[in-house]
Short mmCIF file of C-alpha atoms and ligand atoms in Angstrom, two decimals:
data_model
loop_
_atom_site.label_atom_id
_atom_site.label_comp_id
_atom_site.label_asym_id
_atom_site.label_seq_id
_atom_site.Cartn_x
_atom_site.Cartn_y
_atom_site.Cartn_z
CA UNK A 297 -8.74 -2.02 -89.01
CA UNK A 298 -10.14 -4.85 -86.89
CA UNK A 299 -10.57 -4.29 -83.19
CA UNK A 300 -8.46 -6.12 -80.63
CA UNK A 301 -10.25 -9.05 -79.06
CA UNK A 302 -9.70 -10.73 -75.74
CA UNK A 303 -7.32 -13.22 -77.42
CA UNK A 304 -4.96 -10.36 -78.23
CA UNK A 305 -4.43 -9.69 -74.52
CA UNK A 306 -2.00 -11.53 -72.28
CA UNK A 307 -4.36 -12.13 -69.38
CA UNK A 308 -2.68 -14.75 -67.21
CA UNK A 309 -2.32 -13.52 -63.63
CA UNK A 310 -3.73 -10.14 -64.60
CA UNK A 311 -6.67 -8.25 -63.14
CA UNK A 312 -9.10 -7.99 -66.05
CA UNK A 313 -12.12 -5.71 -65.78
CA UNK A 314 -14.94 -6.97 -68.00
CA UNK A 315 -17.95 -4.77 -68.75
CA UNK A 316 -20.73 -7.26 -69.39
CA UNK A 317 -24.43 -6.78 -70.04
CA UNK A 318 -26.13 -8.43 -67.07
CA UNK A 319 -29.16 -6.18 -67.40
CA UNK A 320 -31.52 -9.16 -67.20
CA UNK A 321 -35.30 -8.96 -66.87
CA UNK A 322 -36.35 -9.82 -63.32
CA UNK A 323 -39.42 -9.73 -61.12
CA UNK A 324 -39.70 -10.00 -57.33
CA UNK A 325 -36.05 -10.98 -57.10
CA UNK A 326 -36.31 -13.75 -59.68
CA UNK A 327 -34.52 -13.59 -63.03
CA UNK A 328 -37.06 -14.31 -65.75
CA UNK A 329 -34.58 -14.70 -68.63
CA UNK A 330 -30.88 -15.38 -68.04
CA UNK A 331 -29.84 -15.23 -71.72
CA UNK A 332 -27.65 -12.19 -71.21
CA UNK A 333 -25.68 -13.94 -68.45
CA UNK A 334 -25.25 -17.03 -70.65
CA UNK A 335 -24.20 -14.86 -73.58
CA UNK A 336 -21.28 -13.48 -71.54
CA UNK A 337 -19.98 -16.91 -70.50
CA UNK A 338 -17.64 -17.56 -73.47
CA UNK A 339 -15.60 -14.47 -72.59
CA UNK A 340 -15.75 -15.09 -68.83
CA UNK A 341 -14.78 -18.75 -69.23
CA UNK A 342 -11.92 -17.92 -71.59
CA UNK A 343 -10.54 -15.47 -69.02
CA UNK A 344 -10.85 -17.74 -65.98
CA UNK A 345 -9.45 -20.73 -67.90
CA UNK A 346 -6.45 -18.59 -68.86
CA UNK A 347 -5.73 -17.59 -65.26
CA UNK A 348 -7.10 -14.06 -65.25
CA UNK A 349 -8.51 -12.44 -62.13
CA UNK A 350 -11.83 -11.26 -63.44
CA UNK A 351 -13.71 -8.21 -62.17
CA UNK A 352 -17.18 -8.03 -63.72
CA UNK A 353 -19.11 -4.79 -64.03
CA UNK A 354 -22.64 -4.28 -65.31
CA UNK A 355 -25.70 -2.14 -64.82
CA UNK A 356 -29.09 -3.61 -63.92
CA UNK A 357 -32.27 -1.64 -64.56
CA UNK A 358 -32.74 2.08 -64.11
CA UNK A 359 -31.83 3.79 -60.85
CA UNK A 360 -33.90 6.92 -60.36
CA UNK A 361 -34.76 6.76 -56.69
CA UNK A 362 -33.39 5.03 -53.62
CA UNK A 363 -35.95 2.13 -53.78
CA UNK A 364 -34.70 1.24 -57.26
CA UNK A 365 -31.45 0.13 -55.62
CA UNK A 366 -33.20 -2.56 -53.61
CA UNK A 367 -35.00 -3.85 -56.70
CA UNK A 368 -31.89 -3.77 -58.89
CA UNK A 369 -29.35 -5.29 -56.54
CA UNK A 370 -26.77 -7.24 -58.56
CA UNK A 371 -26.83 -10.00 -55.92
CA UNK A 372 -29.46 -11.98 -57.84
CA UNK A 373 -27.18 -12.06 -60.87
CA UNK A 374 -24.21 -13.21 -58.79
CA UNK A 375 -26.18 -16.21 -57.58
CA UNK A 376 -27.20 -17.20 -61.11
CA UNK A 377 -23.70 -16.65 -62.49
CA UNK A 378 -22.35 -19.04 -59.87
CA UNK A 379 -24.89 -21.68 -60.91
CA UNK A 380 -23.96 -21.34 -64.57
CA UNK A 381 -20.20 -21.83 -64.35
CA UNK A 382 -17.58 -23.32 -62.04
CA UNK A 383 -15.14 -20.49 -61.23
CA UNK A 384 -15.76 -19.07 -57.76
CA UNK A 385 -17.80 -15.85 -57.75
CA UNK A 386 -17.44 -13.27 -54.98
CA UNK A 387 -20.18 -10.66 -54.93
CA UNK A 388 -19.30 -7.23 -53.56
CA UNK A 389 -22.33 -5.18 -52.51
CA UNK A 390 -20.56 -1.87 -53.18
CA UNK A 391 -19.35 -0.04 -56.26
CA UNK A 392 -16.29 1.36 -54.51
CA UNK A 393 -14.38 1.26 -51.22
CA UNK A 394 -12.47 -1.05 -48.98
CA UNK A 395 -14.58 -4.20 -49.39
CA UNK A 396 -14.26 -4.02 -53.17
CA UNK A 397 -10.55 -3.27 -53.12
CA UNK A 398 -9.91 -6.09 -50.65
CA UNK A 399 -11.92 -8.61 -52.67
CA UNK A 400 -9.98 -7.72 -55.81
CA UNK A 401 -6.60 -7.74 -54.05
CA UNK A 402 -7.26 -11.20 -52.60
CA UNK A 403 -8.31 -12.75 -55.92
CA UNK A 404 -6.59 -15.90 -57.09
CA UNK A 405 -6.06 -16.75 -60.74
CA UNK A 406 -9.26 -17.93 -62.41
CA UNK A 407 -11.60 -16.34 -59.87
CA UNK A 408 -14.41 -13.83 -60.39
CA UNK A 409 -15.50 -10.76 -58.48
CA UNK A 410 -18.86 -9.30 -59.47
CA UNK A 411 -19.33 -5.75 -58.34
CA UNK A 412 -22.62 -4.05 -57.44
CA UNK A 413 -24.75 -2.38 -60.15
CA UNK A 414 -22.65 0.30 -61.87
CA UNK A 415 -25.62 2.65 -61.99
CA UNK A 416 -25.64 2.93 -58.20
CA UNK A 417 -22.95 5.53 -59.01
CA UNK A 418 -24.48 8.75 -60.38
CA UNK A 419 -21.23 9.34 -62.28
CA UNK A 420 -21.63 6.14 -64.33
CA UNK A 421 -24.01 7.52 -66.97
CA UNK A 422 -22.14 10.84 -66.98
CA UNK A 423 -18.87 9.11 -67.85
CA UNK A 424 -17.41 10.84 -64.80
CA UNK A 425 -13.58 11.01 -65.05
CA UNK A 426 -12.99 10.53 -61.31
CA UNK A 427 -15.18 7.40 -61.24
CA UNK A 428 -13.54 6.03 -64.39
CA UNK A 429 -10.11 6.58 -62.89
CA UNK A 430 -11.11 4.83 -59.67
CA UNK A 431 -12.59 1.79 -61.42
CA UNK A 432 -9.61 1.61 -63.80
CA UNK A 433 -7.31 1.50 -60.74
CA UNK A 434 -8.81 -1.92 -59.91
CA UNK A 435 -7.58 -3.58 -63.12
CA UNK A 436 -4.61 -4.08 -65.40
CA UNK A 437 -6.71 -4.31 -68.55
CA UNK A 438 -10.28 -3.89 -69.78
CA UNK A 439 -12.59 -6.00 -71.92
CA UNK A 440 -15.88 -4.70 -73.31
CA UNK A 441 -18.44 -7.44 -73.90
CA UNK A 442 -21.67 -5.47 -73.34
CA UNK A 443 -22.89 -4.92 -76.88
CA UNK A 444 -26.29 -3.74 -75.62
CA UNK A 445 -24.58 -0.81 -73.84
CA UNK A 446 -21.85 -0.13 -76.41
CA UNK A 447 -23.81 2.82 -77.82
CA UNK A 448 -23.56 4.63 -74.49
CA UNK A 449 -20.45 6.56 -73.44
CA UNK A 450 -20.56 5.72 -69.74
CA UNK A 451 -17.77 5.39 -67.18
CA UNK A 452 -17.85 1.59 -67.31
CA UNK A 453 -18.07 1.35 -71.12
CA UNK A 454 -15.81 4.16 -72.33
CA UNK A 455 -14.23 5.93 -69.34
CA UNK A 456 -12.39 2.90 -67.92
CA UNK A 457 -11.66 1.57 -71.39
CA UNK A 458 -9.73 4.69 -72.36
CA UNK A 459 -7.45 4.35 -69.33
CA UNK A 460 -6.35 0.72 -69.79
CA UNK A 461 -5.10 -1.64 -72.50
CA UNK A 462 -8.38 -2.94 -73.88
CA UNK A 463 -10.12 -5.39 -76.19
CA UNK A 464 -13.57 -6.59 -77.25
CA UNK A 465 -15.06 -9.77 -75.80
CA UNK A 466 -16.36 -12.65 -77.90
CA UNK A 467 -19.96 -11.43 -77.86
CA UNK A 468 -18.97 -8.05 -79.29
CA UNK A 469 -16.59 -9.71 -81.74
CA UNK A 470 -19.49 -11.80 -83.10
CA UNK A 471 -21.86 -8.82 -83.29
CA UNK A 472 -19.29 -6.72 -85.14
CA UNK A 473 -18.50 -9.55 -87.50
CA UNK A 474 -22.12 -10.32 -88.45
CA UNK A 475 -23.61 -6.82 -88.36
CA UNK A 476 -20.44 -5.31 -89.84
CA UNK A 477 -20.48 -7.69 -92.78
CA UNK A 478 -24.20 -7.09 -93.42
CA UNK A 479 -23.82 -3.32 -93.43
CA UNK A 480 -20.36 -2.85 -94.92
CA UNK A 481 -19.80 -5.79 -97.24
CA UNK A 482 -23.05 -7.76 -97.64
CA UNK A 483 -23.62 -10.76 -99.82
CA UNK A 484 -26.26 -9.43 -102.21
CA UNK A 485 -29.09 -9.04 -102.69
CA UNK A 486 -29.32 -7.32 -99.30
CA UNK A 487 -32.93 -6.81 -98.22
CA UNK A 488 -33.91 -4.71 -95.23
CA UNK A 489 -37.25 -5.22 -93.50
CA UNK A 490 -38.21 -2.30 -91.32
CA UNK A 491 -41.25 -2.02 -89.11
CA UNK A 492 -42.15 -1.34 -85.52
CA UNK A 493 -44.01 1.56 -84.11
CA UNK A 494 -42.63 4.84 -85.33
CA UNK A 495 -40.93 6.41 -88.33
CA UNK A 496 -39.34 8.94 -85.97
CA UNK A 497 -37.35 6.27 -84.13
CA UNK A 498 -36.14 4.68 -87.36
CA UNK A 499 -35.24 7.70 -89.52
CA UNK A 500 -31.52 7.05 -89.38
CA UNK A 501 -31.95 3.36 -90.18
CA UNK A 502 -34.26 3.98 -93.14
CA UNK A 503 -31.86 6.61 -94.46
CA UNK A 504 -28.77 4.42 -94.19
CA UNK A 505 -30.40 1.23 -95.45
CA UNK A 506 -31.93 3.03 -98.45
CA UNK A 507 -28.34 3.80 -99.40
CA UNK A 508 -26.92 0.31 -99.01
CA UNK A 509 -29.72 -2.25 -99.34
CA UNK A 510 -31.09 -3.52 -102.65
CA UNK A 511 -34.66 -3.37 -101.34
CA UNK A 512 -36.23 -1.87 -98.21
CA UNK A 513 -39.57 -3.37 -97.17
CA UNK A 514 -41.63 -1.25 -94.77
CA UNK A 515 -44.32 -2.67 -92.49
CA UNK A 516 -45.62 -2.10 -88.98
CA UNK A 517 -47.05 1.04 -87.46
CA UNK A 518 -44.64 3.26 -89.37
CA UNK A 519 -46.14 2.26 -92.72
CA UNK A 520 -49.32 4.29 -92.07
CA UNK A 521 -47.38 7.54 -92.13
CA UNK A 522 -46.19 6.53 -95.60
CA UNK A 523 -49.76 5.59 -96.63
CA UNK A 524 -50.99 8.98 -95.40
CA UNK A 525 -48.16 10.74 -97.25
CA UNK A 526 -49.37 8.98 -100.39
CA UNK A 527 -52.80 10.57 -99.91
CA UNK A 528 -54.41 7.51 -98.30
CA UNK A 529 -56.95 7.31 -95.48
CA UNK A 530 -55.48 5.73 -92.38
CA UNK A 531 -58.37 5.99 -89.90
CA UNK A 532 -57.11 5.82 -86.32
CA UNK A 533 -53.84 4.13 -87.24
CA UNK A 534 -50.55 5.23 -85.77
CA UNK A 535 -49.72 8.40 -87.69
CA UNK A 536 -46.87 10.84 -87.22
CA UNK A 537 -47.98 13.96 -89.06
CA UNK A 538 -44.63 15.64 -88.46
CA UNK A 539 -42.89 12.83 -90.36
CA UNK A 540 -45.07 13.03 -93.48
CA UNK A 541 -42.64 15.23 -95.45
CA UNK A 542 -39.79 12.92 -94.57
CA UNK A 543 -41.84 9.90 -95.67
CA UNK A 544 -42.44 11.66 -99.01
CA UNK A 545 -38.72 12.29 -99.36
CA UNK A 546 -37.93 8.62 -98.62
CA UNK A 547 -40.49 7.48 -101.22
CA UNK A 548 -39.03 9.87 -103.80
CA UNK A 549 -35.41 8.87 -103.13
CA UNK A 550 -36.26 5.22 -102.73
CA UNK A 551 -38.25 4.77 -105.97
CA UNK A 552 -38.05 1.14 -107.05
CA UNK A 553 -36.27 0.25 -103.84
CA UNK A 554 -38.71 1.14 -101.08
CA UNK A 555 -41.56 -1.39 -100.97
CA UNK A 556 -44.70 -0.44 -99.02
CA UNK A 557 -47.64 -2.60 -97.89
CA UNK A 558 -50.54 -2.98 -100.32
CA UNK A 559 -53.08 -4.09 -97.74
CA UNK A 560 -53.59 -4.02 -94.03
CA UNK A 561 -55.32 -5.89 -91.24
CA UNK A 562 -57.48 -3.41 -89.37
CA UNK A 563 -59.38 -3.58 -86.10
CA UNK A 564 -61.99 -1.39 -84.45
CA UNK A 565 -60.30 -1.59 -81.07
CA UNK A 566 -56.71 -2.30 -80.19
CA UNK A 567 -57.35 -3.98 -76.85
CA UNK A 568 -60.75 -5.58 -77.36
CA UNK A 569 -61.24 -5.99 -81.09
CA UNK A 570 -64.76 -7.10 -82.03
CA UNK A 571 -64.32 -6.35 -85.73
CA UNK A 572 -61.19 -7.33 -87.65
CA UNK A 573 -60.93 -7.11 -91.44
CA UNK A 574 -58.53 -6.63 -94.32
CA UNK A 575 -58.55 -3.54 -96.54
CA UNK A 576 -56.27 -2.07 -99.18
CA UNK A 577 -53.60 0.34 -98.03
CA UNK A 578 -54.92 3.85 -97.75
CA UNK A 579 -58.54 2.71 -97.37
CA UNK A 580 -58.84 2.48 -93.62
CA UNK A 581 -62.16 3.91 -92.41
CA UNK A 582 -62.57 6.11 -89.33
CA UNK A 583 -62.98 4.03 -86.20
CA UNK A 584 -60.46 1.44 -87.40
CA UNK A 585 -56.71 1.20 -87.08
CA UNK A 586 -54.07 -0.75 -88.94
CA UNK A 587 -52.62 -3.47 -86.75
CA UNK A 588 -50.76 -5.78 -89.17
CA UNK A 589 -49.74 -6.17 -92.81
CA UNK A 590 -52.39 -7.95 -94.88
CA UNK A 591 -52.15 -11.23 -96.85
CA UNK A 592 -51.38 -9.56 -100.20
CA UNK A 593 -48.51 -7.70 -98.57
CA UNK A 594 -47.23 -10.95 -97.09
CA UNK A 595 -47.13 -12.42 -100.60
CA UNK A 596 -45.48 -9.29 -102.00
CA UNK A 597 -42.80 -9.30 -99.30
CA UNK A 598 -42.17 -13.04 -99.75
CA UNK A 599 -41.62 -12.45 -103.47
CA UNK A 600 -39.21 -9.61 -102.78
CA UNK A 601 -37.31 -11.85 -100.38
CA UNK A 602 -36.79 -14.65 -102.91
CA UNK A 603 -33.11 -15.11 -103.62
CA UNK A 604 -32.00 -12.73 -100.86
CA UNK A 605 -28.51 -13.49 -99.59
CA UNK A 606 -28.57 -11.09 -96.62
CA UNK A 607 -31.62 -9.88 -94.72
CA UNK A 608 -31.59 -7.41 -91.86
CA UNK A 609 -34.83 -7.08 -89.98
CA UNK A 610 -35.70 -4.35 -87.54
CA UNK A 611 -39.23 -3.82 -86.29
CA UNK A 612 -42.24 -6.17 -86.23
CA UNK A 613 -44.84 -6.05 -89.04
CA UNK A 614 -47.77 -5.61 -86.68
CA UNK A 615 -48.88 -5.65 -83.07
CA UNK A 616 -47.43 -9.16 -82.69
CA UNK A 617 -48.00 -9.17 -78.93
CA UNK A 618 -51.65 -9.96 -79.69
CA UNK A 619 -52.19 -13.31 -81.42
CA UNK A 620 -54.83 -11.85 -83.77
CA UNK A 621 -52.32 -9.33 -85.11
CA UNK A 622 -49.20 -11.51 -85.23
CA UNK A 623 -49.70 -13.15 -88.63
CA UNK A 624 -47.58 -10.73 -90.69
CA UNK A 625 -44.66 -11.03 -88.29
CA UNK A 626 -45.00 -14.83 -88.19
CA UNK A 627 -45.07 -15.04 -92.00
CA UNK A 628 -41.90 -12.95 -92.23
CA UNK A 629 -40.23 -15.27 -89.70
CA UNK A 630 -41.25 -18.25 -91.83
CA UNK A 631 -40.10 -16.64 -95.08
CA UNK A 632 -36.70 -15.85 -93.59
CA UNK A 633 -36.39 -19.34 -92.11
CA UNK A 634 -36.96 -20.76 -95.60
CA UNK A 635 -34.23 -18.75 -97.36
CA UNK A 636 -31.43 -21.03 -98.54
CA UNK A 637 -27.87 -19.93 -97.89
CA UNK A 638 -28.88 -16.49 -96.67
CA UNK A 639 -27.62 -14.63 -93.63
CA UNK A 640 -30.66 -13.47 -91.67
CA UNK A 641 -30.18 -10.94 -88.92
CA UNK A 642 -32.52 -9.44 -86.37
CA UNK A 643 -31.58 -6.14 -84.79
CA UNK A 644 -34.06 -4.45 -82.48
CA UNK A 645 -35.29 -5.46 -79.07
CA UNK A 646 -38.96 -6.03 -79.86
CA UNK A 647 -38.23 -7.83 -83.12
CA UNK A 648 -35.93 -10.17 -81.21
CA UNK A 649 -38.62 -10.89 -78.61
CA UNK A 650 -41.13 -11.40 -81.43
CA UNK A 651 -38.94 -14.08 -83.01
CA UNK A 652 -38.35 -15.69 -79.60
CA UNK A 653 -41.95 -15.59 -78.40
CA UNK A 654 -43.33 -16.83 -81.71
CA UNK A 655 -40.86 -19.74 -81.70
CA UNK A 656 -38.54 -18.83 -84.58
CA UNK A 657 -35.43 -17.66 -82.74
CA UNK A 658 -33.25 -20.64 -83.73
CA UNK A 659 -34.09 -20.18 -87.42
CA UNK A 660 -32.12 -16.96 -87.72
CA UNK A 661 -28.39 -16.66 -88.41
CA UNK A 662 -28.03 -13.98 -85.79
CA UNK A 663 -30.22 -12.21 -83.26
CA UNK A 664 -28.40 -9.16 -82.02
CA UNK A 665 -28.15 -8.73 -78.25
CA UNK A 666 -28.31 -4.96 -78.61
CA UNK A 667 -31.63 -3.20 -79.17
CA UNK A 668 -30.58 0.44 -79.34
CA UNK A 669 -26.98 -0.50 -80.10
CA UNK A 670 -27.82 -2.59 -83.16
CA UNK A 671 -30.16 0.16 -84.35
CA UNK A 672 -27.36 2.72 -84.13
CA UNK A 673 -24.98 0.31 -85.82
CA UNK A 674 -27.42 -0.09 -88.71
CA UNK A 675 -27.69 3.68 -88.92
CA UNK A 676 -24.01 3.58 -89.81
CA UNK A 677 -22.94 5.26 -86.57
CA UNK A 678 -19.80 4.31 -84.73
CA UNK A 679 -20.70 3.12 -81.22
CA UNK A 680 -18.65 4.96 -78.58
CA UNK A 681 -17.85 1.79 -76.63
CA UNK A 682 -16.49 0.14 -79.77
CA UNK A 683 -14.64 3.28 -80.85
CA UNK A 684 -12.74 3.21 -77.55
CA UNK A 685 -11.37 -0.29 -78.24
CA UNK A 686 -7.85 -0.33 -79.69
CA UNK A 687 -7.20 -1.68 -83.18
CA UNK A 688 -5.24 -4.90 -83.57
CA UNK A 689 -1.57 -4.17 -84.00
P1 LIG B 179 -37.73 -2.86 -82.32
O1 LIG B 179 -37.62 -2.86 -80.82
O2 LIG B 179 -37.61 -4.22 -82.91
O3 LIG B 179 -36.81 -1.86 -82.95
P2 LIG B 179 -39.95 -1.01 -82.24
O4 LIG B 179 -39.64 -0.70 -80.83
O5 LIG B 179 -39.71 0.04 -83.25
O6 LIG B 179 -39.23 -2.38 -82.70
O7 LIG B 179 -41.51 -1.37 -82.37
C1 LIG B 179 -42.09 -2.47 -81.73
C2 LIG B 179 -43.52 -2.19 -81.43
O8 LIG B 179 -44.22 -1.75 -82.57
C3 LIG B 179 -44.25 -3.43 -80.94
O9 LIG B 179 -44.56 -3.27 -79.59
C4 LIG B 179 -45.49 -3.50 -81.82
O10 LIG B 179 -46.67 -3.81 -81.11
C5 LIG B 179 -45.56 -2.11 -82.40
N1 LIG B 179 -46.32 -2.08 -83.65
C6 LIG B 179 -46.11 -2.80 -84.76
N2 LIG B 179 -47.06 -2.56 -85.69
C7 LIG B 179 -47.91 -1.65 -85.15
C8 LIG B 179 -49.10 -1.02 -85.58
N3 LIG B 179 -49.62 -1.27 -86.80
N4 LIG B 179 -49.70 -0.14 -84.75
C9 LIG B 179 -49.18 0.11 -83.54
N5 LIG B 179 -48.06 -0.46 -83.05
C10 LIG B 179 -47.42 -1.34 -83.84
MG1 LIG B 180 -38.36 -1.45 -79.31
#
């Protein structure tokens, strides 16, 4: 059954708690990328335009010691949020207490209160019932729009949600629509491209996509564990020996479906490469490591992608952060950009930054805002934050 969205709630005059993902990158008090704030605006604007009294909650960074609180003060986000939209924003420096309660009580219709970083409360990540109850007491209803945190059962994502009438925001609605369609009812052929650093972090995704995709193309650091499992030499490449049996199992189960690289760009040194060359898969000499898929693999993958109607991509093909090793990832971006009438989806934090940094972001149908969350979604797991949202009646 579809989940309730913010349009299913009667929000006028109501106190609406919205869990957003304002976990923006920032340095020395300056926000370096405000995409996540912008991505939350459709939901925020809908609520203020419809006369809601909006209370925004989000985490920002990791809070392990007291100094982290100074660095991750939500005040910098409040200032940017005010610049980006016209409803008045009141920032409350606390996560509970009189100042917060007063600010909320005094709200007029169409105004916004942004509360301090939820992770200033130790009970947040523990989904503490007392904290959830307290935060829920500040609102009449709850909207979850933080897709990037929807895979975590925290007080502000699940605890509060379970205590109030709730709904998904527009950002989550879009993610569920696009990712849900790709995984549950894809236009075929559905091709999955999986890469990145480690097999171990992608086991669930490989497993699930081998079941549902028509082809699964494997690149990136994880491909060397497969090459090794096939009896190849991988030199100093990234290798997870404890995943070799699993790689064998995937190759056995995925016969005809799982497509592995046939060649590899290798370098003698990751940081200061003086020798870079291309060799066949499984023929990497000692002293060299695989850093990208090779040109024959690029051609092979392009051929496999021809005619694809849905592509989900998680994990770069090489160490794209270095220009010398970015070619495979760039070529995949280009191939996907050239697919006619296909839905192309990026899930995975580093793959998303690869597409952005290499200049291909606007060529994709959808770049998921959730790194870990989109990964878990593609594993076929139900995300706790989404599970807590009521179905449409
Ligand atoms: P995502 O965040 O998209 O899920 P991952 O976190 O799994 O992707 O992996 C991204 C990282 O994998 C990148 O930092 C990239 O440099 C690294 N990587 C890709 N190919 C290799 C390789 N051949 N050797 C080592 N690291 C690699
Ligand atoms: Mg990553």
